[in-house]
Amino acid sequence: MNGFVIKGNILYSASMGKINVFPRHFLVCENGLCRGIFAELPDKYKDLPLHDYKDQMIIPGLTDLHIHAPQFGFRGTGMDMELLDWLDHQAFPEEAKYADEDYAKKAYSIFAEALKASATTRAVIFGTRHKAATECLMDLMEDTGLVTYVGKVNMDQNAPEGLREQSAEDSAAQTVEWLEDISGKYRYTRPILTPRFIPSCSRELLEKLKGVRKTYDLPVQSHLSENPEEIELVGKLFPEASFYGDCYDRYDLFGNRPGGKFTGRTVMAHCVYSSDAEAERIRRNDVIVAHCPASNLDLASGIAPIRKYLDMGLRVGLGSDVAGGQTESIFRAMTYAVQASKMYWRLVDQSAKPLTFEEVFYMATVGGGWFFGNVGKFEEGYEFDALILNDERFPHPQELSLHQRLERFAYLGGDMSGIEAKYVAGRKVK
Ligand code: GUN
Ligand code: FE
């Protein structure tokens, strides 16, 4: 048996809107799984190695449900454009460079180091359409010890020569080759089917990806209803679809229909403008929404109506959407989500109660963790992902509760230097 114990101020969310606090408690890990939180360490765990993190906070790891690895290099630039112009002028020209494996290795090494140092323990990642570069990204992610899904992007139309794949056949064939190449190669790094978004994918390509998903039972990631111009374009390209998400669903790339057999889950980024019918389909097919508030603001896409989705019972997690969002910090995503929801309430819909810190903490841990199985809580049987937070750099004259310290850590950007240690599935990775 392989286990250890850590001690400190433990906080985690068991249900939406509530944070449980355990000052100076013990947290036990055995074989990568959480065995529970204890005020007194039970005798059966007395022989396990113990690390006391003293007054520091221990929280579950954070999940980034949506991030573009090849865009990390230009994050924080070109923030004055909307989505379609930004793709043409920022994202596509940069992504075209990943045909060069040396460039990919250099850029992805920087990305992997940054993600390893961040508060993110699990991530769902877009690569580019290039097979070799995507395999390089997977090798590097494996070395970080984080658990990730990584996708080779599919895009056979509406992109510049050089980045656009030659044909639907070519795109699908490259995807199958990629899946065969990496089959059995990694422990922590998994493939995910990645049609970029509907404007990038011909019907022929979607039909082929449907077959690939069926053969390999893959999870799926893509973008949905992010920007008004984009949605208009989708309407023109796919007049037969009832709404944007229906384009994916027609090709079995949208979660699981009731009674469906896919074990691989689907995450859709953004959903800023999902109609009630689209939101209902998201719920029915058990698709998870990756709410990316930094990107919603930076690309002026709009504010996703997350309160409505929560009221409808949709699954929601958080994404950084680097580089549509400027930062990989999921703590920043949490606080932007609260801020954006307040503006939505003030300016758009006074019946949409702003999100609370407790709710966004749940989304960042348990909400997004669902994509990976039992992840995001410190409960028996959950995978042991934990962050040790050091907030000493924010001294305070008054008493603060642990709950206040956690909120402040998030709002003040404590993760930029305050991640003291990080565990993923019981392994210390930092
Ligand atoms: N839609 C299609 N591609 C992209 C992308 O790279 N970023 C964002 N935010 N939206 C997209
Ligand atoms: Fe994105």
Short mmCIF file of C-alpha atoms and ligand atoms in Angstrom, two decimals:
data_model
loop_
_atom_site.label_atom_id
_atom_site.label_comp_id
_atom_site.label_asym_id
_atom_site.label_seq_id
_atom_site.Cartn_x
_atom_site.Cartn_y
_atom_site.Cartn_z
CA MET A 1 0.00 0.00 0.00
CA ASN A 2 1.19 3.41 -1.01
CA GLY A 3 -0.01 6.30 1.08
CA PHE A 4 0.72 9.49 2.95
CA VAL A 5 -0.94 12.09 5.11
CA ILE A 6 -0.91 15.87 4.88
CA LYS A 7 -2.05 18.26 7.56
CA GLY A 8 -3.24 21.86 7.28
CA ASN A 9 -6.32 24.04 6.87
CA ILE A 10 -8.52 22.06 4.54
CA LEU A 11 -11.28 23.61 2.42
CA TYR A 12 -13.40 21.97 -0.25
CA SER A 13 -16.82 22.20 -1.78
CA ALA A 14 -19.13 19.21 -1.49
CA SER A 15 -22.17 20.86 -3.03
CA MET A 16 -22.81 23.92 -5.17
CA GLY A 17 -22.62 27.10 -3.14
CA LYS A 18 -21.06 25.70 0.02
CA ILE A 19 -17.44 25.45 1.17
CA ASN A 20 -16.58 23.05 4.00
CA VAL A 21 -13.75 24.17 6.28
CA PHE A 22 -11.56 21.91 8.43
CA PRO A 23 -8.92 23.89 10.36
CA ARG A 24 -5.71 21.96 11.11
CA HIS A 25 -7.07 18.59 9.98
CA PHE A 26 -5.45 15.51 8.48
CA LEU A 27 -6.04 14.47 4.87
CA VAL A 28 -5.20 10.88 3.97
CA CYS A 29 -4.17 9.58 0.54
CA GLU A 30 -3.89 5.89 -0.32
CA ASN A 31 -3.08 4.54 -3.77
CA GLY A 32 -3.84 7.90 -5.38
CA LEU A 33 -7.25 8.16 -3.73
CA CYS A 34 -8.58 10.28 -0.92
CA ARG A 35 -9.45 8.38 2.24
CA GLY A 36 -10.99 11.27 4.11
CA ILE A 37 -10.45 14.21 6.41
CA PHE A 38 -9.81 13.60 10.11
CA ALA A 39 -9.52 15.81 13.20
CA GLU A 40 -7.49 13.02 14.86
CA LEU A 41 -5.48 10.65 12.70
CA PRO A 42 -6.94 7.11 12.95
CA ASP A 43 -4.50 4.47 14.24
CA LYS A 44 -4.46 2.58 10.93
CA TYR A 45 -2.84 5.60 9.24
CA LYS A 46 -0.32 6.34 12.01
CA ASP A 47 2.56 4.68 10.15
CA LEU A 48 2.08 6.65 6.93
CA PRO A 49 4.49 9.50 6.22
CA LEU A 50 3.03 12.81 7.39
CA HIS A 51 3.74 16.28 6.06
CA ASP A 52 2.47 19.18 8.13
CA TYR A 53 1.72 22.28 6.05
CA LYS A 54 1.07 24.22 9.28
CA ASP A 55 -1.15 27.27 8.72
CA GLN A 56 -1.34 26.91 4.94
CA MET A 57 -4.55 26.10 3.11
CA ILE A 58 -5.20 22.79 1.35
CA ILE A 59 -7.81 22.75 -1.40
CA PRO A 60 -8.67 20.35 -4.26
CA GLY A 61 -6.82 20.91 -7.55
CA LEU A 62 -8.45 23.12 -10.16
CA THR A 63 -9.60 21.95 -13.58
CA ASP A 64 -9.16 24.05 -16.71
CA LEU A 65 -11.80 22.71 -19.09
CA HIS A 66 -10.64 24.75 -22.07
CA ILE A 67 -7.19 26.00 -23.03
CA HIS A 68 -5.31 26.34 -26.34
CA ALA A 69 -1.67 25.32 -25.88
CA PRO A 70 -0.43 26.87 -29.17
CA GLN A 71 -1.92 30.23 -28.22
CA PHE A 72 -0.02 30.51 -24.96
CA GLY A 73 2.88 32.32 -26.65
CA PHE A 74 0.79 35.31 -27.71
CA ARG A 75 -1.50 35.57 -24.69
CA GLY A 76 -2.12 39.14 -23.60
CA THR A 77 -1.72 40.59 -27.09
CA GLY A 78 -4.29 41.43 -29.79
CA MET A 79 -7.01 41.88 -27.20
CA ASP A 80 -8.78 44.59 -29.21
CA MET A 81 -10.41 42.23 -31.71
CA GLU A 82 -13.55 40.14 -31.81
CA LEU A 83 -13.48 36.40 -32.38
CA LEU A 84 -13.44 36.02 -36.18
CA ASP A 85 -10.90 38.82 -36.78
CA TRP A 86 -8.85 37.60 -33.86
CA LEU A 87 -8.75 34.09 -35.35
CA ASP A 88 -7.64 35.47 -38.72
CA HIS A 89 -5.04 37.88 -37.37
CA GLN A 90 -3.78 36.25 -34.17
CA ALA A 91 -4.66 32.61 -33.68
CA PHE A 92 -4.42 31.18 -37.20
CA PRO A 93 -1.08 32.75 -38.19
CA GLU A 94 0.48 31.59 -34.91
CA GLU A 95 -0.97 28.09 -35.14
CA ALA A 96 0.37 27.72 -38.69
CA LYS A 97 3.89 27.86 -37.21
CA TYR A 98 3.33 24.51 -35.48
CA ALA A 99 4.02 22.74 -38.76
CA ASP A 100 7.62 23.33 -37.67
CA GLU A 101 8.40 20.72 -35.01
CA ASP A 102 11.28 22.70 -33.54
CA TYR A 103 9.06 25.70 -33.01
CA ALA A 104 6.35 23.47 -31.52
CA LYS A 105 8.80 21.94 -29.07
CA LYS A 106 10.13 25.30 -27.95
CA ALA A 107 6.68 26.83 -27.53
CA TYR A 108 5.04 23.80 -25.93
CA SER A 109 7.89 23.45 -23.42
CA ILE A 110 7.09 26.95 -22.19
CA PHE A 111 3.40 26.09 -22.02
CA ALA A 112 3.96 22.83 -20.14
CA GLU A 113 6.22 24.49 -17.57
CA ALA A 114 3.67 27.23 -16.97
CA LEU A 115 0.79 24.80 -16.53
CA LYS A 116 2.83 22.70 -14.16
CA ALA A 117 3.54 25.77 -12.01
CA SER A 118 -0.08 26.95 -12.09
CA ALA A 119 -3.03 26.01 -9.90
CA THR A 120 -4.31 23.67 -12.61
CA THR A 121 -4.11 19.96 -11.88
CA ARG A 122 -6.28 18.77 -14.79
CA ALA A 123 -6.81 20.36 -18.17
CA VAL A 124 -8.61 19.81 -21.45
CA ILE A 125 -6.30 21.14 -24.12
CA PHE A 126 -6.48 22.12 -27.79
CA GLY A 127 -3.34 21.55 -29.83
CA THR A 128 -3.20 22.48 -33.51
CA ARG A 129 -4.17 20.45 -36.55
CA HIS A 130 -0.58 19.13 -36.78
CA LYS A 131 -0.07 15.52 -35.73
CA ALA A 132 3.65 15.70 -34.89
CA ALA A 133 3.30 18.90 -32.87
CA THR A 134 0.35 17.45 -30.98
CA GLU A 135 2.35 14.35 -30.09
CA CYS A 136 5.16 16.61 -28.87
CA LEU A 137 2.64 18.46 -26.70
CA MET A 138 1.39 15.17 -25.27
CA ASP A 139 4.96 14.04 -24.46
CA LEU A 140 5.58 17.30 -22.62
CA MET A 141 2.27 17.19 -20.75
CA GLU A 142 3.00 13.63 -19.65
CA ASP A 143 6.26 14.86 -18.11
CA THR A 144 4.41 17.47 -16.02
CA GLY A 145 2.47 14.77 -14.18
CA LEU A 146 -0.80 16.66 -14.67
CA VAL A 147 -3.74 14.65 -15.97
CA THR A 148 -4.86 16.07 -19.29
CA TYR A 149 -6.86 15.49 -22.42
CA VAL A 150 -5.08 16.78 -25.51
CA GLY A 151 -6.63 17.13 -28.96
CA LYS A 152 -5.28 17.28 -32.46
CA VAL A 153 -7.52 19.90 -34.04
CA ASN A 154 -9.66 19.13 -37.10
CA MET A 155 -10.26 22.00 -39.53
CA ASP A 156 -10.78 21.53 -43.26
CA GLN A 157 -12.41 24.83 -44.27
CA ASN A 158 -12.54 28.58 -43.57
CA ALA A 159 -8.92 28.83 -42.54
CA PRO A 160 -5.84 30.03 -44.42
CA GLU A 161 -3.95 27.77 -46.76
CA GLY A 162 -1.27 26.13 -44.69
CA LEU A 163 -3.37 25.78 -41.60
CA ARG A 164 -6.44 24.35 -43.28
CA GLU A 165 -6.24 20.59 -43.73
CA GLN A 166 -6.29 19.45 -47.34
CA SER A 167 -9.54 17.54 -47.19
CA ALA A 168 -11.96 15.80 -44.87
CA GLU A 169 -10.28 12.48 -45.70
CA ASP A 170 -6.87 13.86 -44.88
CA SER A 171 -8.05 15.38 -41.60
CA ALA A 172 -9.71 12.16 -40.47
CA ALA A 173 -6.77 10.01 -41.63
CA GLN A 174 -4.30 12.18 -39.71
CA THR A 175 -6.50 11.87 -36.64
CA VAL A 176 -6.56 8.08 -36.86
CA GLU A 177 -2.79 7.98 -37.37
CA TRP A 178 -2.34 10.20 -34.35
CA LEU A 179 -4.59 7.96 -32.24
CA GLU A 180 -2.67 4.87 -33.34
CA ASP A 181 0.70 6.53 -32.69
CA ILE A 182 -0.12 7.44 -29.12
CA SER A 183 -2.17 4.38 -28.23
CA GLY A 184 -0.87 2.97 -24.91
CA LYS A 185 1.97 5.50 -24.77
CA TYR A 186 0.92 7.62 -21.78
CA ARG A 187 -0.34 7.23 -18.23
CA TYR A 188 -1.69 10.71 -17.59
CA THR A 189 -2.27 12.12 -21.06
CA ARG A 190 -5.32 11.14 -23.06
CA PRO A 191 -6.60 11.95 -26.53
CA ILE A 192 -9.77 13.93 -27.19
CA LEU A 193 -11.57 14.51 -30.49
CA THR A 194 -11.30 18.20 -31.39
CA PRO A 195 -13.34 19.60 -34.28
CA ARG A 196 -12.31 23.26 -33.95
CA PHE A 197 -15.77 24.78 -34.31
CA ILE A 198 -18.53 24.39 -36.86
CA PRO A 199 -17.25 27.04 -39.33
CA SER A 200 -13.97 25.05 -39.62
CA CYS A 201 -15.59 21.70 -40.33
CA SER A 202 -17.27 20.49 -43.51
CA ARG A 203 -20.17 18.05 -43.31
CA GLU A 204 -17.87 15.39 -44.79
CA LEU A 205 -15.39 15.95 -41.99
CA LEU A 206 -18.06 15.81 -39.28
CA GLU A 207 -19.37 12.56 -40.79
CA LYS A 208 -15.87 11.07 -40.65
CA LEU A 209 -15.30 12.25 -37.10
CA LYS A 210 -18.54 10.58 -36.13
CA GLY A 211 -16.99 7.31 -37.30
CA VAL A 212 -13.73 7.99 -35.45
CA ARG A 213 -15.59 8.72 -32.23
CA LYS A 214 -17.57 5.51 -32.58
CA THR A 215 -14.45 3.41 -33.19
CA TYR A 216 -12.37 4.88 -30.38
CA ASP A 217 -15.12 5.97 -27.92
CA LEU A 218 -13.46 9.35 -27.56
CA PRO A 219 -14.44 12.38 -25.54
CA VAL A 220 -15.06 15.55 -27.55
CA GLN A 221 -14.14 19.20 -27.10
CA SER A 222 -15.20 22.16 -29.18
CA HIS A 223 -16.61 25.69 -29.17
CA LEU A 224 -20.29 26.59 -29.08
CA SER A 225 -22.33 29.79 -29.52
CA GLU A 226 -19.50 32.11 -28.58
CA ASN A 227 -19.96 35.21 -30.74
CA PRO A 228 -22.87 36.75 -32.73
CA GLU A 229 -21.03 36.84 -36.10
CA GLU A 230 -19.88 33.27 -35.63
CA ILE A 231 -23.43 32.11 -34.90
CA GLU A 232 -24.71 33.92 -37.99
CA LEU A 233 -22.06 32.16 -40.07
CA VAL A 234 -23.05 28.78 -38.64
CA GLY A 235 -26.69 29.53 -39.52
CA LYS A 236 -25.66 30.12 -43.16
CA LEU A 237 -23.39 27.08 -43.33
CA PHE A 238 -25.90 24.73 -41.68
CA PRO A 239 -29.44 25.90 -42.50
CA GLU A 240 -30.79 22.43 -41.73
CA ALA A 241 -29.71 22.54 -38.06
CA SER A 242 -32.16 23.72 -35.37
CA PHE A 243 -29.40 25.58 -33.53
CA TYR A 244 -25.59 25.64 -33.38
CA GLY A 245 -25.23 22.66 -31.03
CA ASP A 246 -27.52 20.62 -33.25
CA CYS A 247 -24.79 20.68 -35.94
CA TYR A 248 -22.55 18.64 -33.63
CA ASP A 249 -25.38 16.45 -32.36
CA ARG A 250 -26.33 15.41 -35.90
CA TYR A 251 -22.89 13.78 -36.11
CA ASP A 252 -22.81 12.24 -32.60
CA LEU A 253 -20.29 14.82 -31.44
CA PHE A 254 -22.43 16.28 -28.68
CA GLY A 255 -22.33 14.23 -25.49
CA ASN A 256 -24.53 11.21 -25.15
CA ARG A 257 -28.11 11.00 -26.34
CA PRO A 258 -30.36 9.35 -23.74
CA GLY A 259 -29.33 5.68 -23.71
CA GLY A 260 -26.11 6.52 -25.58
CA LYS A 261 -23.08 4.33 -25.04
CA PHE A 262 -20.12 6.72 -25.21
CA THR A 263 -18.03 6.77 -22.06
CA GLY A 264 -16.00 9.73 -23.36
CA ARG A 265 -17.61 13.00 -22.30
CA THR A 266 -18.15 16.22 -24.24
CA VAL A 267 -17.13 19.74 -23.25
CA MET A 268 -18.33 22.79 -25.14
CA ALA A 269 -16.60 26.10 -24.53
CA HIS A 270 -18.48 29.38 -24.09
CA CYS A 271 -22.24 28.92 -24.72
CA VAL A 272 -22.68 32.68 -24.45
CA TYR A 273 -25.76 32.73 -26.68
CA SER A 274 -27.30 29.29 -26.25
CA SER A 275 -31.08 29.40 -26.70
CA ASP A 276 -33.31 27.52 -24.29
CA ALA A 277 -33.53 24.72 -26.85
CA GLU A 278 -29.74 24.52 -27.13
CA ALA A 279 -29.31 24.64 -23.35
CA GLU A 280 -31.88 21.89 -22.99
CA ARG A 281 -29.96 19.73 -25.51
CA ILE A 282 -26.75 20.36 -23.56
CA ARG A 283 -28.53 19.14 -20.43
CA ARG A 284 -30.17 16.16 -22.09
CA ASN A 285 -26.92 14.96 -23.69
CA ASP A 286 -24.92 15.55 -20.50
CA VAL A 287 -22.52 17.94 -22.19
CA ILE A 288 -20.53 20.15 -19.83
CA VAL A 289 -20.25 23.89 -20.43
CA ALA A 290 -16.74 25.35 -20.11
CA HIS A 291 -17.42 28.87 -18.91
CA CYS A 292 -14.51 31.09 -19.98
CA PRO A 293 -15.22 34.53 -18.53
CA ALA A 294 -11.80 36.08 -19.27
CA SER A 295 -12.27 35.23 -22.94
CA ASN A 296 -15.89 36.46 -22.91
CA LEU A 297 -14.51 39.84 -21.76
CA ASP A 298 -11.28 40.00 -23.78
CA LEU A 299 -12.89 39.12 -27.12
CA ALA A 300 -16.04 41.10 -26.23
CA SER A 301 -18.03 37.97 -26.97
CA GLY A 302 -20.64 38.70 -24.30
CA ILE A 303 -21.35 37.15 -20.92
CA ALA A 304 -22.52 33.57 -20.73
CA PRO A 305 -25.78 33.34 -18.73
CA ILE A 306 -24.41 30.87 -16.20
CA ARG A 307 -27.12 31.46 -13.60
CA LYS A 308 -29.71 30.35 -16.14
CA TYR A 309 -27.72 27.21 -16.93
CA LEU A 310 -27.33 26.35 -13.26
CA ASP A 311 -31.07 26.85 -12.71
CA MET A 312 -31.72 24.50 -15.65
CA GLY A 313 -29.44 21.87 -14.11
CA LEU A 314 -26.59 22.06 -16.62
CA ARG A 315 -23.07 21.00 -15.72
CA VAL A 316 -20.67 23.94 -15.69
CA GLY A 317 -16.91 24.12 -15.18
CA LEU A 318 -14.37 26.85 -15.85
CA GLY A 319 -11.89 27.38 -18.65
CA SER A 320 -9.11 29.88 -19.22
CA ASP A 321 -9.44 29.76 -23.03
CA VAL A 322 -5.90 31.05 -23.36
CA ALA A 323 -5.34 33.05 -25.50
CA GLY A 324 -8.91 34.28 -25.99
CA GLY A 325 -8.50 34.69 -22.25
CA GLN A 326 -5.20 36.29 -21.31
CA THR A 327 -4.30 34.11 -18.34
CA GLU A 328 -4.04 30.42 -17.54
CA SER A 329 -5.04 31.13 -13.93
CA ILE A 330 -8.23 29.33 -12.95
CA PHE A 331 -8.33 31.46 -9.79
CA ARG A 332 -8.64 34.44 -12.15
CA ALA A 333 -11.36 32.55 -14.07
CA MET A 334 -13.22 32.13 -10.77
CA THR A 335 -13.12 35.82 -9.94
CA TYR A 336 -13.89 36.95 -13.50
CA ALA A 337 -16.88 34.61 -13.45
CA VAL A 338 -18.23 36.38 -10.37
CA GLN A 339 -17.47 39.83 -11.80
CA ALA A 340 -18.97 39.06 -15.22
CA SER A 341 -22.12 37.64 -13.61
CA LYS A 342 -22.53 40.84 -11.61
CA MET A 343 -22.39 42.93 -14.77
CA TYR A 344 -24.85 40.53 -16.42
CA TRP A 345 -27.21 41.04 -13.49
CA ARG A 346 -26.74 44.82 -13.48
CA LEU A 347 -26.87 45.43 -17.22
CA VAL A 348 -28.76 42.54 -18.80
CA ASP A 349 -31.09 40.64 -16.49
CA GLN A 350 -31.91 41.67 -12.93
CA SER A 351 -33.48 38.30 -12.27
CA ALA A 352 -30.14 36.52 -12.87
CA LYS A 353 -28.60 36.49 -9.40
CA PRO A 354 -24.82 37.05 -9.55
CA LEU A 355 -22.62 34.00 -8.99
CA THR A 356 -21.07 33.66 -5.56
CA PHE A 357 -17.48 32.83 -4.73
CA GLU A 358 -18.67 29.52 -3.28
CA GLU A 359 -20.39 28.65 -6.56
CA VAL A 360 -17.38 29.41 -8.76
CA PHE A 361 -15.11 27.48 -6.37
CA TYR A 362 -17.41 24.50 -6.86
CA MET A 363 -17.26 24.93 -10.66
CA ALA A 364 -13.45 25.10 -10.65
CA THR A 365 -13.09 21.95 -8.53
CA VAL A 366 -16.07 19.57 -8.62
CA GLY A 367 -17.79 21.03 -11.69
CA GLY A 368 -14.88 20.66 -14.11
CA GLY A 369 -13.52 17.66 -12.20
CA TRP A 370 -16.51 15.62 -13.40
CA PHE A 371 -14.98 15.50 -16.86
CA PHE A 372 -12.22 13.33 -15.37
CA GLY A 373 -14.38 11.09 -13.16
CA ASN A 374 -14.36 11.38 -9.37
CA VAL A 375 -12.28 14.51 -9.09
CA GLY A 376 -12.59 17.78 -7.17
CA LYS A 377 -13.59 16.77 -3.64
CA PHE A 378 -11.78 15.43 -0.60
CA GLU A 379 -14.16 12.52 -0.15
CA GLU A 380 -13.54 8.82 0.11
CA GLY A 381 -12.76 7.38 -3.31
CA TYR A 382 -12.08 10.69 -5.04
CA GLU A 383 -8.74 11.06 -6.81
CA PHE A 384 -6.28 12.86 -4.61
CA ASP A 385 -5.65 16.21 -6.33
CA ALA A 386 -4.61 18.94 -3.91
CA LEU A 387 -3.07 22.40 -3.84
CA ILE A 388 -1.20 23.85 -0.91
CA LEU A 389 -1.78 27.60 -0.82
CA ASN A 390 0.65 29.94 0.88
CA ASP A 391 -0.92 33.38 1.44
CA GLU A 392 1.87 34.83 3.60
CA ARG A 393 2.55 37.49 1.02
CA PHE A 394 -0.82 39.07 1.85
CA PRO A 395 -0.42 40.08 5.51
CA HIS A 396 -3.49 41.39 7.33
CA PRO A 397 -3.99 43.25 10.58
CA GLN A 398 -7.36 41.69 11.41
CA GLU A 399 -8.50 38.13 12.00
CA LEU A 400 -9.63 36.44 8.80
CA SER A 401 -11.60 33.23 8.55
CA LEU A 402 -10.18 30.50 6.33
CA HIS A 403 -13.04 31.11 3.96
CA GLN A 404 -12.01 34.79 3.69
CA ARG A 405 -8.38 33.83 3.22
CA LEU A 406 -9.29 31.57 0.31
CA GLU A 407 -11.47 34.20 -1.35
CA ARG A 408 -8.71 36.78 -0.96
CA PHE A 409 -6.10 34.41 -2.33
CA ALA A 410 -8.21 34.05 -5.48
CA TYR A 411 -8.99 37.75 -5.88
CA LEU A 412 -5.43 38.90 -5.19
CA GLY A 413 -3.84 36.50 -7.66
CA GLY A 414 -2.21 34.44 -4.93
CA ASP A 415 -1.59 31.57 -7.30
CA MET A 416 1.07 33.54 -9.15
CA SER A 417 3.58 32.71 -6.43
CA GLY A 418 1.60 31.08 -3.68
CA ILE A 419 1.24 27.47 -4.85
CA GLU A 420 3.49 25.84 -2.28
CA ALA A 421 2.87 22.29 -3.48
CA LYS A 422 0.61 20.41 -5.84
CA TYR A 423 -0.59 16.80 -5.90
CA VAL A 424 -2.28 15.03 -8.80
CA ALA A 425 -3.88 11.62 -8.27
CA GLY A 426 -1.70 11.15 -5.19
CA ARG A 427 1.56 12.16 -6.88
CA LYS A 428 3.42 15.29 -5.75
CA VAL A 429 4.14 17.15 -8.98
CA LYS A 430 5.34 20.42 -7.49
N1 GUN B 1 -13.48 29.32 -32.01
C1 GUN B 1 -12.77 28.64 -32.92
N2 GUN B 1 -11.48 28.65 -32.62
C2 GUN B 1 -11.35 29.34 -31.49
C3 GUN B 1 -10.23 29.68 -30.68
O1 GUN B 1 -9.09 29.36 -30.96
N3 GUN B 1 -10.51 30.41 -29.58
C4 GUN B 1 -11.77 30.79 -29.25
N4 GUN B 1 -11.97 31.49 -28.15
N5 GUN B 1 -12.83 30.50 -29.99
C5 GUN B 1 -12.61 29.77 -31.09
FE FE B 2 -11.25 28.38 -27.24
#
